[in-house]
Coordinates of C-alpha atoms in Angstrom, one line a residue:
M1 CA 0.0 -0.3 -0.1
S2 CA 1.3 3.0 -0.9
D3 CA 2.2 6.2 1.5
I4 CA -0.5 9.0 1.5
I5 CA 1.2 11.6 3.9
H6 CA 3.3 14.1 2.1
L7 CA 4.7 17.8 2.6
L8 CA 2.7 20.7 1.5
P9 CA 4.3 22.8 -1.2
D10 CA 5.7 26.2 0.1
T11 CA 3.2 28.5 -1.9
I12 CA 0.0 26.3 -0.3
A13 CA 1.6 26.4 3.1
N14 CA 2.0 30.1 2.8
Q15 CA -1.8 30.3 1.8
I16 CA -2.7 28.6 4.9
A17 CA -0.6 30.7 7.2
A18 CA -2.2 33.6 5.5
G19 CA -5.6 32.5 6.6
E20 CA -4.2 32.9 10.0
V21 CA -2.0 36.1 10.0
I22 CA -3.8 38.1 7.2
Q23 CA -7.5 37.9 8.1
R24 CA -8.6 41.0 6.4
L25 CA -7.3 44.1 4.6
A26 CA -6.6 46.0 7.8
S27 CA -4.2 43.3 8.8
V28 CA -1.8 43.9 5.9
V29 CA -1.9 47.6 7.1
K30 CA -1.1 46.2 10.6
E31 CA 1.8 44.0 9.6
L32 CA 3.3 46.6 7.0
V33 CA 3.3 49.3 9.4
E34 CA 4.5 47.2 12.3
N35 CA 7.4 46.2 10.1
S36 CA 8.2 49.8 9.4
I37 CA 8.3 50.8 13.2
D38 CA 10.7 47.8 13.7
A39 CA 12.9 49.6 10.9
G40 CA 13.4 52.8 12.9
A41 CA 11.1 54.9 10.7
S42 CA 10.2 58.7 11.9
S43 CA 7.6 58.8 9.0
I44 CA 5.3 56.5 8.0
Q45 CA 2.7 57.0 5.2
V46 CA -0.2 54.8 4.3
I47 CA -2.1 55.0 1.0
I48 CA -5.2 53.1 0.7
K49 CA -7.6 52.6 -2.4
D50 CA -11.3 51.1 -2.3
A51 CA -10.5 50.4 1.2
G52 CA -7.5 48.4 0.4
R53 CA -9.0 45.8 -2.3
A54 CA -6.8 47.6 -5.0
L55 CA -4.1 49.1 -2.9
V56 CA -2.5 49.0 0.4
Q57 CA 0.7 50.9 0.1
V58 CA 3.3 51.6 3.3
I59 CA 6.2 54.2 2.8
D60 CA 8.6 55.0 5.5
D61 CA 12.0 56.3 6.0
G62 CA 13.4 53.6 7.8
K63 CA 16.7 51.8 7.2
G64 CA 15.7 50.0 4.3
M65 CA 17.1 46.6 2.9
S66 CA 19.8 45.3 0.9
E67 CA 19.1 43.0 -2.2
T68 CA 19.8 39.7 -0.2
D69 CA 17.7 41.2 2.8
A70 CA 14.8 42.1 0.5
R71 CA 14.7 38.7 -1.2
M72 CA 15.1 36.8 2.4
S73 CA 12.0 39.0 3.8
F74 CA 9.8 36.9 1.9
E75 CA 10.8 33.7 2.8
R76 CA 8.7 31.9 5.5
H77 CA 10.1 32.1 9.0
A78 CA 13.0 34.5 7.7
T79 CA 13.6 37.0 10.7
S80 CA 16.4 39.4 12.1
K81 CA 14.6 39.5 15.6
I82 CA 15.1 35.8 16.7
S83 CA 18.2 33.6 16.8
S84 CA 17.6 31.4 19.6
A85 CA 14.6 30.1 21.7
E86 CA 15.5 32.5 24.6
D87 CA 14.9 35.4 22.3
L88 CA 11.2 34.6 22.4
F89 CA 11.2 35.7 26.1
A90 CA 13.1 39.2 25.5
L91 CA 11.2 40.9 22.7
H92 CA 11.0 44.5 22.0
T93 CA 10.2 44.3 18.3
M94 CA 6.4 44.2 16.8
G95 CA 7.2 41.5 14.6
F96 CA 9.5 38.6 15.1
R97 CA 7.8 35.5 13.5
G98 CA 8.8 36.0 10.0
E99 CA 5.1 35.2 8.6
A100 CA 4.0 38.3 7.6
L101 CA 5.5 39.4 4.5
A102 CA 5.4 35.4 3.0
S103 CA 1.8 35.2 3.9
I104 CA 0.7 38.5 2.2
A105 CA 3.1 37.6 -0.9
A106 CA 1.1 34.3 -0.9
V107 CA -2.3 35.7 -1.6
A108 CA -1.5 39.3 -3.2
Q109 CA 0.7 41.1 -5.9
V110 CA 3.5 42.9 -3.8
E111 CA 5.8 45.2 -5.3
L112 CA 8.9 46.2 -2.9
R113 CA 11.0 49.2 -3.4
T114 CA 13.8 49.7 -0.8
R115 CA 17.2 51.6 -0.4
Q116 CA 19.5 51.4 2.6
K117 CA 20.6 54.6 3.9
G118 CA 23.9 55.8 2.0
S119 CA 23.7 53.3 -0.6
E120 CA 23.5 54.9 -4.3
L121 CA 20.9 52.4 -5.6
G122 CA 17.8 50.2 -4.0
T123 CA 16.2 47.3 -5.1
R124 CA 12.9 46.7 -6.8
M125 CA 11.0 43.3 -6.8
L126 CA 7.7 42.2 -7.6
I127 CA 6.2 38.9 -6.4
C128 CA 2.7 37.4 -7.1
G129 CA 1.6 34.4 -5.4
S130 CA 4.7 33.8 -3.9
E131 CA 6.4 33.8 -7.3
L132 CA 9.4 36.3 -7.7
K133 CA 8.5 37.8 -11.0
E134 CA 11.1 40.8 -11.2
I135 CA 14.0 41.7 -9.3
E136 CA 15.9 44.7 -10.4
S137 CA 18.2 47.9 -9.1
D138 CA 16.1 50.8 -8.6
N139 CA 16.8 54.8 -7.9
C140 CA 14.2 54.9 -5.1
L141 CA 14.2 56.7 -1.7
E142 CA 15.8 55.5 1.4
G143 CA 13.5 53.5 3.2
S144 CA 11.2 51.0 2.2
S145 CA 7.8 51.0 0.3
F146 CA 5.5 48.0 0.1
S147 CA 2.6 48.0 -2.4
V148 CA 0.0 45.2 -2.1
K149 CA -2.3 44.8 -5.0
N150 CA -5.4 42.6 -5.3
L151 CA -5.3 40.9 -2.1
F152 CA -6.9 37.3 -2.2
Y153 CA -6.8 37.7 -6.0
N154 CA -5.6 33.9 -6.2
V155 CA -8.1 32.9 -3.3
P156 CA -11.5 34.1 -4.6
A157 CA -13.2 32.3 -1.6
R158 CA -11.6 34.3 0.9
R159 CA -11.9 37.4 -1.4
K160 CA -15.7 36.6 -1.4
F161 CA -16.1 36.8 2.3
L162 CA -14.3 40.6 2.8
K163 CA -17.2 43.0 3.7
S164 CA -18.3 46.2 2.4
N165 CA -15.7 48.9 1.6
E166 CA -17.3 51.2 4.4
T167 CA -16.7 48.5 7.0
E168 CA -12.9 47.3 5.8
F169 CA -12.0 50.8 5.8
R170 CA -13.4 51.5 9.3
N171 CA -11.1 48.5 10.3
I172 CA -8.4 49.7 8.6
I173 CA -8.7 52.9 10.7
Y174 CA -9.0 51.0 13.9
E175 CA -5.4 49.3 13.0
F176 CA -4.1 52.4 12.0
E177 CA -5.1 54.4 15.2
R178 CA -4.2 51.6 17.7
I179 CA -0.5 51.7 16.4
A180 CA -0.4 55.7 16.2
L181 CA -1.6 55.9 20.1
V182 CA 1.4 53.7 21.2
N183 CA 3.9 55.5 18.8
P184 CA 3.6 59.3 19.3
Q185 CA 7.4 59.8 18.3
I186 CA 6.4 58.7 14.8
E187 CA 4.8 60.9 12.3
F188 CA 1.7 59.1 10.4
I189 CA -0.3 60.0 7.5
L190 CA -3.3 58.1 6.3
Y191 CA -4.8 58.4 2.8
H192 CA -7.8 56.9 1.0
N193 CA -8.7 57.3 -2.5
D194 CA -6.3 60.3 -2.9
T195 CA -7.8 62.3 0.3
E196 CA -5.9 62.6 3.3
I197 CA -8.0 61.3 6.6
L198 CA -5.5 61.6 9.4
N199 CA -2.1 63.7 9.5
L200 CA -0.6 62.8 13.0
P201 CA 2.6 64.8 13.7
E202 CA 5.2 63.7 15.9
S203 CA 3.7 64.8 19.5
G204 CA 3.5 63.7 23.2
L205 CA 1.2 61.0 24.3
R206 CA -2.0 63.1 25.4
Q207 CA -1.8 65.2 22.2
R208 CA -1.5 62.1 20.0
I209 CA -4.5 61.1 21.7
L210 CA -6.3 64.3 21.0
N211 CA -5.1 64.6 17.5
V212 CA -6.7 61.2 16.9
Y213 CA -10.0 61.4 18.7
G214 CA -10.3 65.2 18.9
K215 CA -9.5 68.1 21.4
S216 CA -13.1 67.7 23.1
L217 CA -11.7 64.9 24.9
N218 CA -9.2 67.0 26.5
Q219 CA -11.2 67.8 29.2
K220 CA -12.5 64.3 30.0
L221 CA -9.1 62.7 30.6
L222 CA -7.4 61.9 33.8
S223 CA -3.6 60.9 34.1
I224 CA -2.4 57.6 35.8
D225 CA 1.1 57.0 36.9
A226 CA 2.0 54.0 39.0
Q227 CA 5.3 52.3 39.2
S228 CA 6.3 49.1 41.0
S229 CA 8.9 46.4 40.8
L230 CA 6.4 44.2 38.9
V231 CA 5.1 46.8 36.5
T232 CA 4.7 50.5 35.3
I233 CA 1.4 51.7 34.3
S234 CA 0.6 55.0 32.7
G235 CA -2.0 56.6 30.5
Y236 CA -5.2 58.4 30.9
V237 CA -9.0 57.1 32.1
G238 CA -12.1 58.9 31.3
R239 CA -13.8 61.2 33.8
P240 CA -17.1 59.5 35.2
D241 CA -19.5 62.3 33.6
S242 CA -18.0 61.3 30.3
T243 CA -19.2 57.8 30.1
K244 CA -21.0 56.2 27.2
K245 CA -23.9 53.5 26.8
R246 CA -21.6 52.0 23.5
G247 CA -18.7 53.3 21.6
A248 CA -16.2 54.0 24.4
L249 CA -12.7 54.3 23.6
Q250 CA -11.0 51.5 25.5
Y251 CA -7.5 50.6 24.8
F252 CA -4.8 48.3 26.5
F253 CA -1.1 48.6 25.0
V254 CA 1.8 46.5 26.8
N255 CA 5.3 47.5 25.8
G256 CA 4.2 49.2 22.6
R257 CA 1.8 46.9 21.8
F258 CA -2.0 46.6 21.4
M259 CA -3.6 44.0 23.2
K260 CA -7.2 42.7 24.5
H261 CA -7.5 41.8 28.0
P262 CA -11.0 41.3 29.7
Y263 CA -9.4 40.7 33.2
F264 CA -7.6 43.7 33.2
H265 CA -10.9 45.7 31.7
K266 CA -12.7 44.1 34.6
A267 CA -10.3 45.8 36.9
V268 CA -10.9 49.4 35.7
M269 CA -14.9 48.7 35.9
T270 CA -14.2 47.6 39.5
A271 CA -12.4 51.2 40.1
Y272 CA -15.5 53.1 38.5
E273 CA -18.0 51.1 40.9
Q274 CA -20.7 53.6 42.5
L275 CA -19.4 56.3 40.4
I276 CA -21.0 55.7 37.0
T277 CA -24.4 54.1 36.0
P278 CA -24.3 50.3 35.5
G279 CA -24.0 49.6 31.7
D280 CA -22.0 52.9 31.1
M281 CA -18.5 52.5 29.9
P282 CA -15.6 54.7 30.5
N283 CA -12.9 55.8 28.2
Y284 CA -9.3 54.7 29.0
F285 CA -6.0 54.6 27.5
I286 CA -3.7 52.4 29.9
Y287 CA 0.0 51.5 29.1
F288 CA 1.9 48.5 30.5
T289 CA 5.6 48.6 30.7
L290 CA 7.0 45.4 32.2
D291 CA 9.8 42.8 31.7
P292 CA 9.3 41.0 28.4
A293 CA 10.1 37.9 30.2
T294 CA 6.9 37.8 32.3
I295 CA 4.9 38.0 29.2
D296 CA 4.0 35.7 26.4
V297 CA 2.8 37.5 23.0
N298 CA 3.2 34.4 20.8
I299 CA -0.2 32.6 21.9
H300 CA -2.3 34.2 19.0
P301 CA -1.6 34.9 15.2
T302 CA -2.2 38.4 15.6
K303 CA -0.4 39.0 18.9
T304 CA -3.6 40.6 20.4
E305 CA -3.9 38.4 23.1
I306 CA -0.8 38.3 25.7
K307 CA -0.5 36.1 29.0
F308 CA 0.9 37.7 31.9
E309 CA 2.9 35.9 34.8
N310 CA 1.6 38.0 37.4
E311 CA -1.9 39.0 36.3
Q312 CA -3.4 39.1 40.1
P313 CA -0.9 41.5 41.6
I314 CA -1.1 43.8 38.3
W315 CA -4.8 43.8 38.4
Q316 CA -4.3 45.3 42.2
I317 CA -1.8 47.7 41.1
L318 CA -4.4 48.5 37.9
V319 CA -7.3 49.0 40.2
A320 CA -5.7 51.5 42.9
S321 CA -4.0 53.6 40.2
V322 CA -7.2 54.2 38.4
R323 CA -8.8 54.9 41.6
E324 CA -6.2 57.2 43.1
A325 CA -6.6 59.4 39.4
L326 CA -10.3 59.3 40.2
A327 CA -9.7 60.7 43.6
K328 CA -7.6 63.3 42.8
S329 CA -10.0 64.9 40.5
S330 CA -12.6 65.0 43.0
S331 CA -14.3 62.2 41.1
I332 CA -15.0 60.5 44.4
P333 CA -16.3 62.6 47.4
T334 CA -14.6 63.0 50.7
I335 CA -15.4 64.5 53.9
D336 CA -12.7 66.8 55.3
F337 CA -13.5 67.3 59.3
D338 CA -10.4 69.3 59.8
N339 CA -11.5 72.0 57.4
E340 CA -10.9 75.4 59.3
G341 CA -12.4 77.5 56.2
A342 CA -15.7 75.7 56.7
I343 CA -18.6 78.0 56.8
D344 CA -20.0 78.5 60.6
I345 CA -23.7 78.1 60.6
P346 CA -25.0 80.2 63.5
V347 CA -27.5 78.3 66.0
F348 CA -31.0 79.9 66.4
N349 CA -31.6 81.0 70.0
P350 CA -34.5 83.7 70.2
V351 CA -34.1 86.4 72.9
K352 CA -36.9 86.4 75.1
S353 CA -37.5 90.3 74.3
E354 CA -38.1 89.7 70.7
P355 CA -41.4 88.8 69.3
V356 CA -42.5 85.3 68.7
F357 CA -44.5 84.7 65.6
P358 CA -47.3 82.6 65.5
E359 CA -47.9 79.6 63.0
P360 CA -50.0 80.7 60.4
V361 CA -53.6 79.0 60.3
V362 CA -55.0 77.7 57.1
R363 CA -58.8 78.1 56.9
V364 CA -60.7 75.3 54.7
N365 CA -64.4 75.0 53.7
K366 CA -64.5 71.4 54.1
E367 CA -68.6 71.9 52.5
Y368 CA -67.1 73.4 49.2
N369 CA -68.2 71.6 46.2
P370 CA -66.6 72.9 42.9
F371 CA -69.4 70.9 40.9
E372 CA -72.2 72.9 42.3
S373 CA -73.3 75.8 40.9
T374 CA -73.5 77.8 43.8
Q375 CA -72.0 77.5 47.3
S376 CA -72.8 79.4 50.4
G377 CA -69.7 81.7 51.6
Y378 CA -68.2 81.6 47.7
S379 CA -69.2 83.3 44.1
K380 CA -70.8 81.5 41.6
P381 CA -68.2 79.8 39.3
D382 CA -67.8 81.2 35.8
F383 CA -68.0 77.4 34.4
D384 CA -70.2 74.6 35.4
W385 CA -67.6 72.0 35.7
A386 CA -70.4 69.4 36.0
Q387 CA -71.3 69.6 32.3
L388 CA -67.7 68.8 31.4
Y389 CA -68.3 65.3 32.9
K390 CA -71.8 64.7 31.9
D391 CA -72.2 61.3 30.0
F392 CA -68.3 60.9 30.2
E393 CA -68.9 57.1 30.8
E394 CA -71.6 56.5 27.9
D395 CA -69.3 58.3 25.8
K396 CA -66.4 56.1 26.5
K397 CA -68.2 52.7 26.0
S398 CA -69.4 54.0 22.6
L399 CA -65.9 54.7 21.4
Q400 CA -64.6 51.9 19.3
W401 CA -61.1 51.5 17.6
E402 CA -61.3 51.5 14.1
P403 CA -58.1 49.9 12.3
D404 CA -56.2 51.6 9.6
V405 CA -57.6 50.2 6.2
N406 CA -54.1 50.9 4.5
Q407 CA -52.5 48.5 6.9
D408 CA -52.7 44.8 7.4
L409 CA -53.7 43.9 10.8
V410 CA -51.6 40.8 11.5
V411 CA -51.0 39.6 15.2
T412 CA -47.9 37.1 15.7
D413 CA -49.0 33.1 16.3
D414 CA -48.1 33.4 19.7
V415 CA -51.2 35.5 20.7
T416 CA -53.7 35.2 17.7
N417 CA -54.2 35.3 14.0
E418 CA -57.5 37.2 14.5
A419 CA -57.8 41.1 13.6
P420 CA -57.5 43.4 16.5
A421 CA -61.2 44.4 16.2
Q422 CA -62.1 40.6 17.2
L423 CA -59.1 40.3 20.0
F424 CA -60.9 41.7 23.0
D425 CA -63.5 39.7 25.0
L426 CA -65.6 42.7 25.7
E427 CA -66.7 45.8 23.4
V428 CA -64.4 47.8 25.6
T429 CA -61.5 45.9 27.3
P430 CA -59.7 47.9 30.0
C431 CA -56.0 48.1 30.2
Y432 CA -54.3 48.4 33.5
Q433 CA -50.6 49.4 34.4
Y434 CA -48.4 47.2 36.3
K435 CA -45.5 48.9 38.1
G436 CA -45.1 51.5 35.7
R437 CA -43.6 49.0 32.9
Y438 CA -46.4 46.6 31.9
I439 CA -49.7 46.7 30.4
V440 CA -52.3 44.1 31.4
T441 CA -55.2 43.5 29.2
S442 CA -57.6 40.7 28.3
L443 CA -57.9 38.6 25.1
K444 CA -60.3 36.0 23.9
S445 CA -57.7 33.3 24.5
G446 CA -56.4 34.7 27.8
L447 CA -54.6 37.6 29.8
A448 CA -52.1 39.6 27.8
L449 CA -49.0 41.2 29.2
V450 CA -47.5 44.0 27.1
D451 CA -44.0 45.9 27.8
Q452 CA -45.0 49.5 27.2
Y453 CA -41.5 50.3 26.4
R454 CA -40.7 47.8 23.7
A455 CA -44.6 48.0 22.5
H456 CA -43.7 51.8 22.1
I457 CA -40.2 51.1 20.1
R458 CA -42.5 48.6 17.7
I459 CA -45.0 51.4 17.0
L460 CA -42.4 54.3 16.6
Y461 CA -39.9 52.3 14.3
D462 CA -42.9 51.5 11.8
Q463 CA -43.5 55.1 11.7
Y464 CA -40.2 56.3 11.1
L465 CA -39.5 53.8 8.7
F466 CA -42.5 54.5 6.8
N467 CA -41.6 58.0 6.8
I468 CA -38.2 57.5 5.5
S469 CA -39.2 55.3 2.7
Q470 CA -41.6 57.5 1.5
R471 CA -39.7 60.6 2.0
K472 CA -42.3 62.1 4.2
S473 CA -40.1 63.2 7.3
A474 CA -40.4 66.7 8.3
S475 CA -37.3 68.5 9.7
Q476 CA -37.4 71.1 12.5
Q477 CA -34.7 73.9 12.3
L478 CA -32.9 74.4 15.6
L479 CA -32.5 78.2 16.8
F480 CA -29.0 77.4 17.8
P481 CA -27.1 74.8 15.6
E482 CA -25.2 72.4 18.0
I483 CA -21.9 71.0 16.9
V484 CA -20.7 67.5 17.2
E485 CA -17.3 66.1 16.8
F486 CA -16.5 62.5 15.7
T487 CA -13.9 60.2 15.4
T488 CA -12.3 59.3 12.1
A489 CA -13.7 55.8 12.2
E490 CA -17.2 57.5 13.4
A491 CA -17.0 59.9 10.6
A492 CA -16.0 57.3 7.7
V493 CA -19.7 55.6 8.8
L494 CA -21.3 59.0 8.9
D495 CA -20.6 60.3 5.2
P496 CA -22.6 57.3 3.6
I497 CA -25.7 57.6 5.9
L498 CA -26.1 61.4 5.2
E499 CA -28.5 61.2 2.5
E500 CA -30.8 58.9 4.9
L501 CA -30.6 61.3 7.8
R502 CA -31.8 64.0 5.7
L503 CA -34.5 61.7 4.8
A504 CA -35.2 61.1 8.3
G505 CA -35.5 65.0 9.1
F506 CA -31.7 65.8 10.1
D507 CA -30.0 68.7 8.7
L508 CA -26.3 68.6 9.0
S509 CA -23.5 70.4 7.5
N510 CA -20.1 69.3 7.2
L511 CA -17.4 71.6 9.0
G512 CA -14.4 69.7 8.0
N513 CA -12.1 67.7 10.3
N514 CA -14.9 65.4 11.4
C515 CA -17.1 68.3 12.6
Y516 CA -20.5 68.5 11.7
A517 CA -23.2 71.2 12.4
I518 CA -26.6 70.1 13.5
N519 CA -29.1 72.7 12.1
G520 CA -32.3 70.8 12.2
M521 CA -33.9 67.5 13.9
P522 CA -37.1 65.2 12.9
A523 CA -40.2 67.2 14.0
G524 CA -41.3 65.9 17.2
M525 CA -37.9 65.5 18.7
E526 CA -37.3 69.0 20.3
N527 CA -36.7 67.6 23.9
Q528 CA -33.9 65.3 22.5
N529 CA -29.9 65.8 22.9
P530 CA -29.0 66.3 19.0
P531 CA -25.6 65.3 19.4
E532 CA -26.2 62.5 21.3
L533 CA -28.7 61.3 19.3
I534 CA -26.7 61.6 16.3
R535 CA -23.9 59.7 17.8
D536 CA -26.3 57.0 18.9
I537 CA -27.2 56.7 15.2
V538 CA -23.5 56.4 14.2
T539 CA -22.7 53.7 16.9
K540 CA -25.6 51.8 15.6
A541 CA -24.7 51.8 12.3
M542 CA -21.0 50.9 13.0
E543 CA -22.3 48.0 15.1
T544 CA -24.6 46.5 12.6
G545 CA -22.3 47.4 9.6
C546 CA -25.2 48.4 7.5
H547 CA -24.3 50.0 4.3
A548 CA -27.5 49.6 2.0
G549 CA -29.9 52.6 1.8
E550 CA -32.6 50.2 3.2
E551 CA -30.6 49.0 6.1
I552 CA -29.4 52.2 6.8
G553 CA -33.0 53.4 7.1
K554 CA -33.9 50.8 9.5
C555 CA -30.8 51.4 11.5
I556 CA -31.8 55.0 11.8
A557 CA -35.4 54.4 12.4
L558 CA -34.4 52.0 15.3
A559 CA -32.1 54.7 16.9
L560 CA -35.0 57.3 16.7
A561 CA -37.6 55.2 18.4
K562 CA -35.4 53.9 21.2
A563 CA -34.3 57.5 21.8
T564 CA -38.0 58.9 21.9
A565 CA -40.1 56.0 23.2
I566 CA -41.6 56.3 26.6
R567 CA -39.1 54.9 29.5
P568 CA -40.2 52.0 31.6
G569 CA -41.7 53.6 35.0
K570 CA -43.8 56.4 33.1
S571 CA -47.2 56.3 34.5
L572 CA -49.9 56.0 31.7
S573 CA -53.8 57.3 31.5
A574 CA -56.2 54.8 30.3
E575 CA -56.7 56.6 27.3
E576 CA -52.8 56.2 26.6
M577 CA -52.8 52.8 27.4
D578 CA -55.9 51.8 25.1
H579 CA -54.3 53.8 22.2
L580 CA -50.9 52.2 22.8
V581 CA -52.3 48.6 22.8
A582 CA -54.5 49.3 19.7
S583 CA -51.3 50.8 17.9
L584 CA -49.7 47.9 18.5
F585 CA -51.9 45.3 17.2
S586 CA -52.0 47.1 14.2
S587 CA -48.4 46.8 13.5
A588 CA -47.4 44.1 11.0
D589 CA -45.2 42.4 13.5
S590 CA -46.7 43.3 17.0
H591 CA -44.8 40.3 19.1
L592 CA -41.3 41.3 18.5
T593 CA -39.1 44.8 18.6
P594 CA -36.9 45.3 15.6
E595 CA -34.0 43.8 17.4
G596 CA -36.1 40.4 18.1
K597 CA -37.0 41.2 21.9
T598 CA -40.7 40.1 23.2
I599 CA -43.2 42.2 23.2
I600 CA -46.3 40.4 24.2
S601 CA -46.6 37.5 26.9
L602 CA -49.8 35.6 26.9
L603 CA -51.1 33.6 29.5
T604 CA -54.1 31.4 28.3
D605 CA -57.0 30.7 30.1
E606 CA -56.3 27.1 30.4
E607 CA -52.8 28.3 32.0
I608 CA -54.9 30.3 34.6
E609 CA -57.3 27.4 35.3
K610 CA -54.4 25.4 36.2
R611 CA -53.1 27.6 38.6
F612 CA -56.4 27.3 40.8
H613 CA -56.5 23.6 40.6

């Protein structure tokens, strides 16, 4: 019987490795920029076209490579950073495994132009699918220039799973920002389709954060600084009053490398306990510096998950440092019993010679009836209030809810398939409110509990979505326009949805530098916070990754509905409850919110009877 196990060709092995290292277009940017940093570059330019599908180019002024080094750099596991196993535990560079360039060259068309400092000529190489096509001398600038074109051109299955240009470019911005935040000593410039997106000059750490995320963040950051024999922790945390429900800026860096660490995130949240509302998220930019021998960065292909040898003591140091920063900023209230400058409140001690004023007496006529036309001791009222409530109960019983003939009245199978007019057991079904959150009403098949907040979201969502689709939304101009500033990633999401926002009733003007003026809001939202509402919509669009017109409309409608729906705990009158329930059953999908959460829970007659057996 013949042998069946054999070695894979290098080209296939490199393509398999590319699946681990090069997960998406942003991975190419990350690997190439990190190589430029390791090369000692002081200025790095990243040029993107079509979100990286057509071109990812990284140009640096680093030390460059010789012709031999340029050839070797594309060989798998070729590296200048490791010569023995012990070197793995003393790493100070970003890349070290020698997989990135080999993996990129296996699934793309790569052109390298590089020249060492002081050399008269450099080298130009062209590699397609791990195959060297051209190599020649080149009169290029000192440093290196990598051009990656048509990523995954020879692996169509991988290219098919790339996301939309908006999503892919947003991920490129994320990777670019993470690297820029930890290397403020390097100048970074990002271009997309010949437009300058970010220009970050050499600066200090705090200024680099402000250059990336906007000057409005300056007053919201508190510095932290803790030094011990185990670790040095520095950076900034956000003030408790600057938290967000979603989209908070949360970054950990260790020895110049971005990382994700849920355990340390919990430490930060522990420091904020009792200071922020549960569910809110603070901003933080926290940098760890420690002995490389005490961490392992080689447990994940992208090196974003890092194992620490002394996690528990570092956890305690982190909590203490964050709490100290919050305390210094007076975010944590303190009581000073030794304050000599406190205001002395005098004690009331009346003198006998001073007059003592008697307590006022309120006289009330307990016989007064406001519904009688005359009353002894009072003048005849101008309006007979009894007429207002005449036949009130009879009129209420005569009111019948009439469905909208233009809508299909469909109720979910979980409740009933009958039309709303036949849902109720009586002509007028009373509604009751339970704990300010649920509406209880009877149906022919049992007792229904309706979540009033979710029901209102469904009703408003259908209304907003219909108005957007029909272009019927009215806009209310603001007396004083408000300015809202976005991050680069948020602005990249906002631009494609501006037209849909206009159809929804928003009037926005681009002021440049990722700043927008809010000139108008959808009618009926005068009590909303315009900047926060726009931010919620953009954050929702970022989370869902929607890019088609219809999907963007749904995203905007949902954000508007959640912002304007009645909050849990609000007391409703009988008429408001009746109207809410009737409008809910008029919806095409009355049992679920747009996010798939249950609105109605039905307790059937059979279930009720079983409880009394």
